[in-house]
Coordinates of C-alpha atoms and ligand atoms in Angstrom, one line a residue:
X274 CA 0.0 0.0 0.0
X275 CA 1.1 3.6 -0.5
X276 CA 1.4 5.9 2.4
X277 CA -1.9 7.6 1.6
X278 CA -3.7 4.2 1.1
X279 CA -2.5 3.2 4.6
X280 CA -3.9 6.4 6.0
X281 CA -7.2 6.0 4.2
X282 CA -7.5 2.4 5.4
X283 CA -6.7 3.4 9.0
X284 CA -9.3 6.2 8.8
X285 CA -11.8 3.6 7.5
X286 CA -11.2 1.0 10.1
X287 CA -10.9 3.4 13.0
X288 CA -7.2 2.9 13.8
X289 CA -6.9 6.6 13.1
X290 CA -9.7 8.5 14.8
X291 CA -10.7 12.1 13.7
X292 CA -11.3 14.2 16.8
X293 CA -13.1 17.5 16.2
X294 CA -11.4 20.2 18.3
X295 CA -13.9 22.9 17.0
X296 CA -16.4 24.6 19.3
X297 CA -20.0 24.7 17.8
X298 CA -20.5 28.1 16.1
X299 CA -23.8 29.9 16.9
X300 CA -25.4 33.0 18.3
X301 CA -24.3 31.7 21.7
X302 CA -20.6 31.5 20.9
X303 CA -18.7 33.7 23.3
X304 CA -16.5 36.5 21.9
X305 CA -13.7 38.4 23.5
X306 CA -14.7 41.5 25.5
X307 CA -12.2 44.4 25.3
X308 CA -12.3 47.7 27.2
X309 CA -15.0 50.1 25.9
X310 CA -12.5 52.4 24.2
X311 CA -11.4 49.5 21.9
X312 CA -13.1 48.1 18.8
X313 CA -15.2 45.0 19.4
X314 CA -15.5 41.7 17.6
X315 CA -19.0 40.9 16.2
X316 CA -20.7 37.9 17.7
X317 CA -22.0 35.3 15.2
X318 CA -25.3 36.4 13.6
X319 CA -27.3 35.0 10.8
X320 CA -30.2 36.2 8.6
X321 CA -32.2 33.7 6.5
X322 CA -32.0 34.2 2.7
X323 CA -34.7 31.6 2.2
X324 CA -36.1 28.6 4.0
X325 CA -38.3 26.7 1.6
X326 CA -40.6 29.7 1.4
X327 CA -41.5 32.5 -0.9
X328 CA -37.9 33.7 -0.9
X329 CA -36.7 30.4 -2.2
X330 CA -39.0 27.3 -2.3
X331 CA -36.2 24.8 -2.8
X332 CA -33.5 26.2 -0.7
X333 CA -32.5 26.9 2.9
X334 CA -29.5 29.2 3.3
X335 CA -28.4 32.1 5.5
X336 CA -26.3 35.3 5.4
X337 CA -23.7 35.4 8.1
X338 CA -22.0 38.2 10.1
X339 CA -19.1 37.7 12.5
X340 CA -15.5 38.8 13.0
X341 CA -12.4 37.1 11.8
X342 CA -11.9 36.2 15.5
X343 CA -15.3 34.8 16.4
X344 CA -15.4 31.3 17.9
X345 CA -12.8 28.7 17.2
X346 CA -10.4 30.7 15.0
X347 CA -6.9 31.1 13.6
X348 CA -4.7 34.1 14.3
X349 CA -2.4 35.0 11.4
X350 CA 0.9 36.8 11.8
X351 CA -0.6 40.0 10.3
X352 CA -3.1 40.1 13.2
X353 CA -0.5 41.9 15.5
X354 CA 1.7 45.0 15.2
X355 CA 4.7 42.8 15.6
X356 CA 3.7 40.8 12.5
X357 CA 2.0 43.5 10.5
X358 CA 4.3 43.0 7.4
X359 CA 4.2 39.1 7.7
X360 CA 1.6 36.7 6.3
X361 CA -2.1 37.4 6.3
X362 CA -4.3 34.4 6.7
X363 CA -4.7 33.8 2.9
X364 CA -0.9 33.6 2.6
X365 CA -0.3 30.9 5.3
X366 CA 1.3 28.0 3.4
X367 CA -1.1 25.0 3.3
X368 CA 1.6 22.6 4.4
X369 CA 1.7 24.4 7.7
X370 CA -2.0 23.8 8.2
X371 CA -1.4 20.0 8.7
X372 CA 1.1 19.5 11.5
X373 CA 1.9 17.4 14.6
X374 CA 0.9 18.6 18.1
X375 CA 2.1 18.4 21.7
X376 CA -0.7 18.7 24.3
X377 CA 0.5 20.3 27.5
X378 CA -2.1 19.6 30.2
X379 CA -2.2 22.2 33.0
X380 CA -5.9 21.9 33.8
X381 CA -5.1 21.0 37.4
X382 CA -3.1 24.2 37.9
X383 CA -5.7 26.4 36.1
X384 CA -8.6 24.9 38.1
X385 CA -6.7 26.1 41.3
X386 CA -5.8 29.5 39.8
X387 CA -7.8 30.9 36.8
X388 CA -5.0 33.5 36.3
X389 CA -2.4 30.8 36.0
X390 CA 0.5 31.7 33.6
X391 CA 2.6 29.0 31.9
X392 CA 6.3 29.5 32.7
X393 CA 9.5 28.2 31.2
X394 CA 10.0 25.8 34.0
X395 CA 6.5 24.2 33.3
X396 CA 7.5 23.6 29.7
X397 CA 10.9 22.2 30.7
X398 CA 9.3 19.8 33.2
X399 CA 6.8 18.7 30.6
X400 CA 9.5 18.1 28.1
X401 CA 11.6 16.0 30.5
X402 CA 8.6 13.7 30.8
X403 CA 7.2 13.7 27.3
X404 CA 10.1 14.7 25.0
X405 CA 10.7 17.8 22.9
X406 CA 8.1 20.0 21.4
X407 CA 7.4 19.0 17.8
X408 CA 9.5 20.9 15.2
X409 CA 7.0 22.4 12.7
X410 CA 4.1 21.5 15.0
X411 CA 1.7 23.0 17.5
X412 CA 1.8 23.5 21.2
X413 CA -1.7 22.9 22.4
X414 CA -2.3 24.2 25.9
X415 CA -5.0 22.3 27.8
X416 CA -6.6 24.2 30.7
X417 CA -10.0 22.6 31.0
X418 CA -11.6 25.8 29.7
X419 CA -13.6 23.9 27.0
X420 CA -16.0 22.7 29.7
X421 CA -17.1 26.3 30.1
X422 CA -17.7 27.2 26.4
X423 CA -21.5 26.9 26.5
X424 CA -21.7 29.4 29.4
X425 CA -20.2 32.8 28.2
X426 CA -19.9 34.2 31.7
X427 CA -18.0 31.2 33.0
X428 CA -16.0 31.0 29.8
X429 CA -14.9 34.7 30.0
X430 CA -14.8 34.5 33.8
X431 CA -14.7 38.3 34.3
X432 CA -11.4 38.5 32.5
X433 CA -9.7 35.9 34.7
X434 CA -8.5 33.2 32.2
X435 CA -5.2 31.4 32.0
X436 CA -2.4 32.2 29.6
X437 CA 1.4 32.2 29.1
X438 CA 4.0 34.4 30.9
X439 CA 5.9 36.8 28.6
X440 CA 9.3 35.2 28.9
X441 CA 7.8 31.8 28.2
X442 CA 5.9 33.1 25.2
X443 CA 9.1 34.6 23.9
X444 CA 11.0 31.4 24.4
X445 CA 8.4 29.3 22.7
X446 CA 8.0 31.6 19.7
X447 CA 11.7 32.5 19.2
X448 CA 13.7 29.5 20.5
X449 CA 11.6 26.5 19.6
X450 CA 10.4 25.0 16.3
X451 CA 6.7 25.1 17.1
X452 CA 4.6 26.9 14.5
X453 CA 1.9 28.2 16.9
X454 CA 0.0 27.9 20.1
X455 CA -3.5 26.5 20.4
X456 CA -5.7 27.2 23.5
X457 CA -9.1 26.5 24.9
X458 CA -9.8 30.1 26.0
X459 CA -11.3 33.0 24.0
X460 CA -7.8 34.2 22.9
X461 CA -4.2 32.9 23.0
X462 CA -3.4 35.3 25.8
X463 CA -4.4 35.4 29.4
X464 CA -7.5 37.4 30.4
X465 CA -5.2 39.8 32.3
X466 CA -2.6 40.0 29.4
X467 CA -3.2 43.7 28.8
X468 CA -1.3 44.3 32.0
X469 CA 1.7 42.1 31.2
X470 CA 4.9 43.4 29.6
X471 CA 4.7 43.3 26.7
X472 CA 0.9 43.3 26.7
X473 CA -0.6 40.2 25.0
X474 CA 2.8 38.4 24.9
X475 CA 1.5 35.3 22.9
X476 CA 0.2 37.6 20.2
X477 CA 3.4 39.8 20.3
X478 CA 5.9 37.0 20.1
X479 CA 4.1 34.3 18.1
X480 CA 2.7 36.7 15.4
X481 CA 6.0 38.5 15.4
X482 CA 7.8 35.3 14.6
X483 CA 5.5 34.5 11.6
X484 CA 3.7 32.0 13.8
X485 CA 0.0 31.3 14.5
X486 CA -2.7 31.0 17.2
X487 CA -5.7 28.7 17.5
X488 CA -8.4 29.5 20.0
X489 CA -11.5 28.0 21.6
X490 CA -10.4 24.5 21.0
X491 CA -12.1 21.6 22.8
X492 CA -11.5 17.9 23.4
X493 CA -7.8 18.4 23.9
X494 CA -8.3 15.8 26.7
X495 CA -8.9 13.2 24.0
X496 CA -5.5 13.7 22.5
X497 CA -2.2 12.1 23.6
X498 CA 0.6 14.3 24.9
X499 CA 2.5 13.6 21.7
X500 CA 1.6 12.1 18.3
X501 CA -1.6 13.7 17.2
X502 CA -1.7 15.4 13.8
X503 CA -3.7 18.7 13.5
X504 CA -5.6 19.8 10.4
X505 CA -6.5 23.5 10.8
X506 CA -8.8 25.1 8.2
X507 CA -9.0 28.9 8.3
X508 CA -10.7 30.5 5.3
X509 CA -8.3 32.2 2.8
X510 CA -9.6 35.7 3.5
X511 CA -7.5 38.0 1.3
X512 CA -5.6 40.4 3.6
X513 CA -7.4 38.8 6.5
X514 CA -6.0 38.9 10.1
X515 CA -7.4 35.5 10.9
X516 CA -10.5 33.4 10.3
X517 CA -13.0 31.1 12.0
X518 CA -11.6 27.6 11.5
X519 CA -12.5 24.0 11.6
X520 CA -9.7 22.3 13.5
X521 CA -9.5 18.5 13.5
X522 CA -7.0 16.1 15.1
X523 CA -5.9 12.7 13.8
X524 CA -5.2 10.3 16.7
X525 CA -3.9 6.7 16.5
X526 CA -6.2 4.5 18.5
X527 CA -4.3 1.2 18.2
X528 CA -7.4 -0.8 17.7
X529 CA -7.2 -4.4 16.7
X530 CA -8.9 -5.7 13.6
X531 CA -11.6 -7.2 15.7
X532 CA -12.5 -3.9 17.3
X533 CA -12.8 -2.1 14.0
X534 CA -16.1 -1.4 12.3
Ligands
MN114 MN1 -7.8 36.0 17.6

């Protein structure tokens, strides 16, 4: 069999499972809240074009309105001042949208402290147990925040949500081979990241290094610490700063032939 035939057969028999990391997208999807003097992201809205009625008897379809950063979404380098001359979302190379992932589980720490910040020592301790971060792959930061996504108040938590400390964000973006950071929270940075130095350090360092962000991921608990492959699908919005995205993970389940359907 060819490599792709092996993958197709494994997808068919369940030896490779496809895990959907994308939060459902609806009018209830929480969006980031910035101080009142800032611009604000539109929540998801839809207006019917027709629904098997006088506007179109054979068709159901809607017009949509949302921001580039509504729901599970992809941050492109051009999103931040530090990356303003780097790739917009349409120019992200497709081969970087399919990549391995390490899953760093700090849900115990974030349950005890909603303002928990990931530090260099946490990443080093994780690597001593699980091996190096994947070159050309994602760092996915599990915090347990996906359990809150259907309750906007709990999800946004009054601005108290976990993130990454500035020096750790700089280290990950500038001194490792990861192509981006994926999180379960509303943005890649902590809720209190406006008060860090630099402000919003994940945005500053990752976008400034031509790297990416993924937000509002779910089901990271169903991924192994190493070995999953991520397929991220932002829309190629020309000159876009990001895009809502479908994010899937391929996970080996090591099923026997007898277990497979
Ligand atoms: Mn964003």
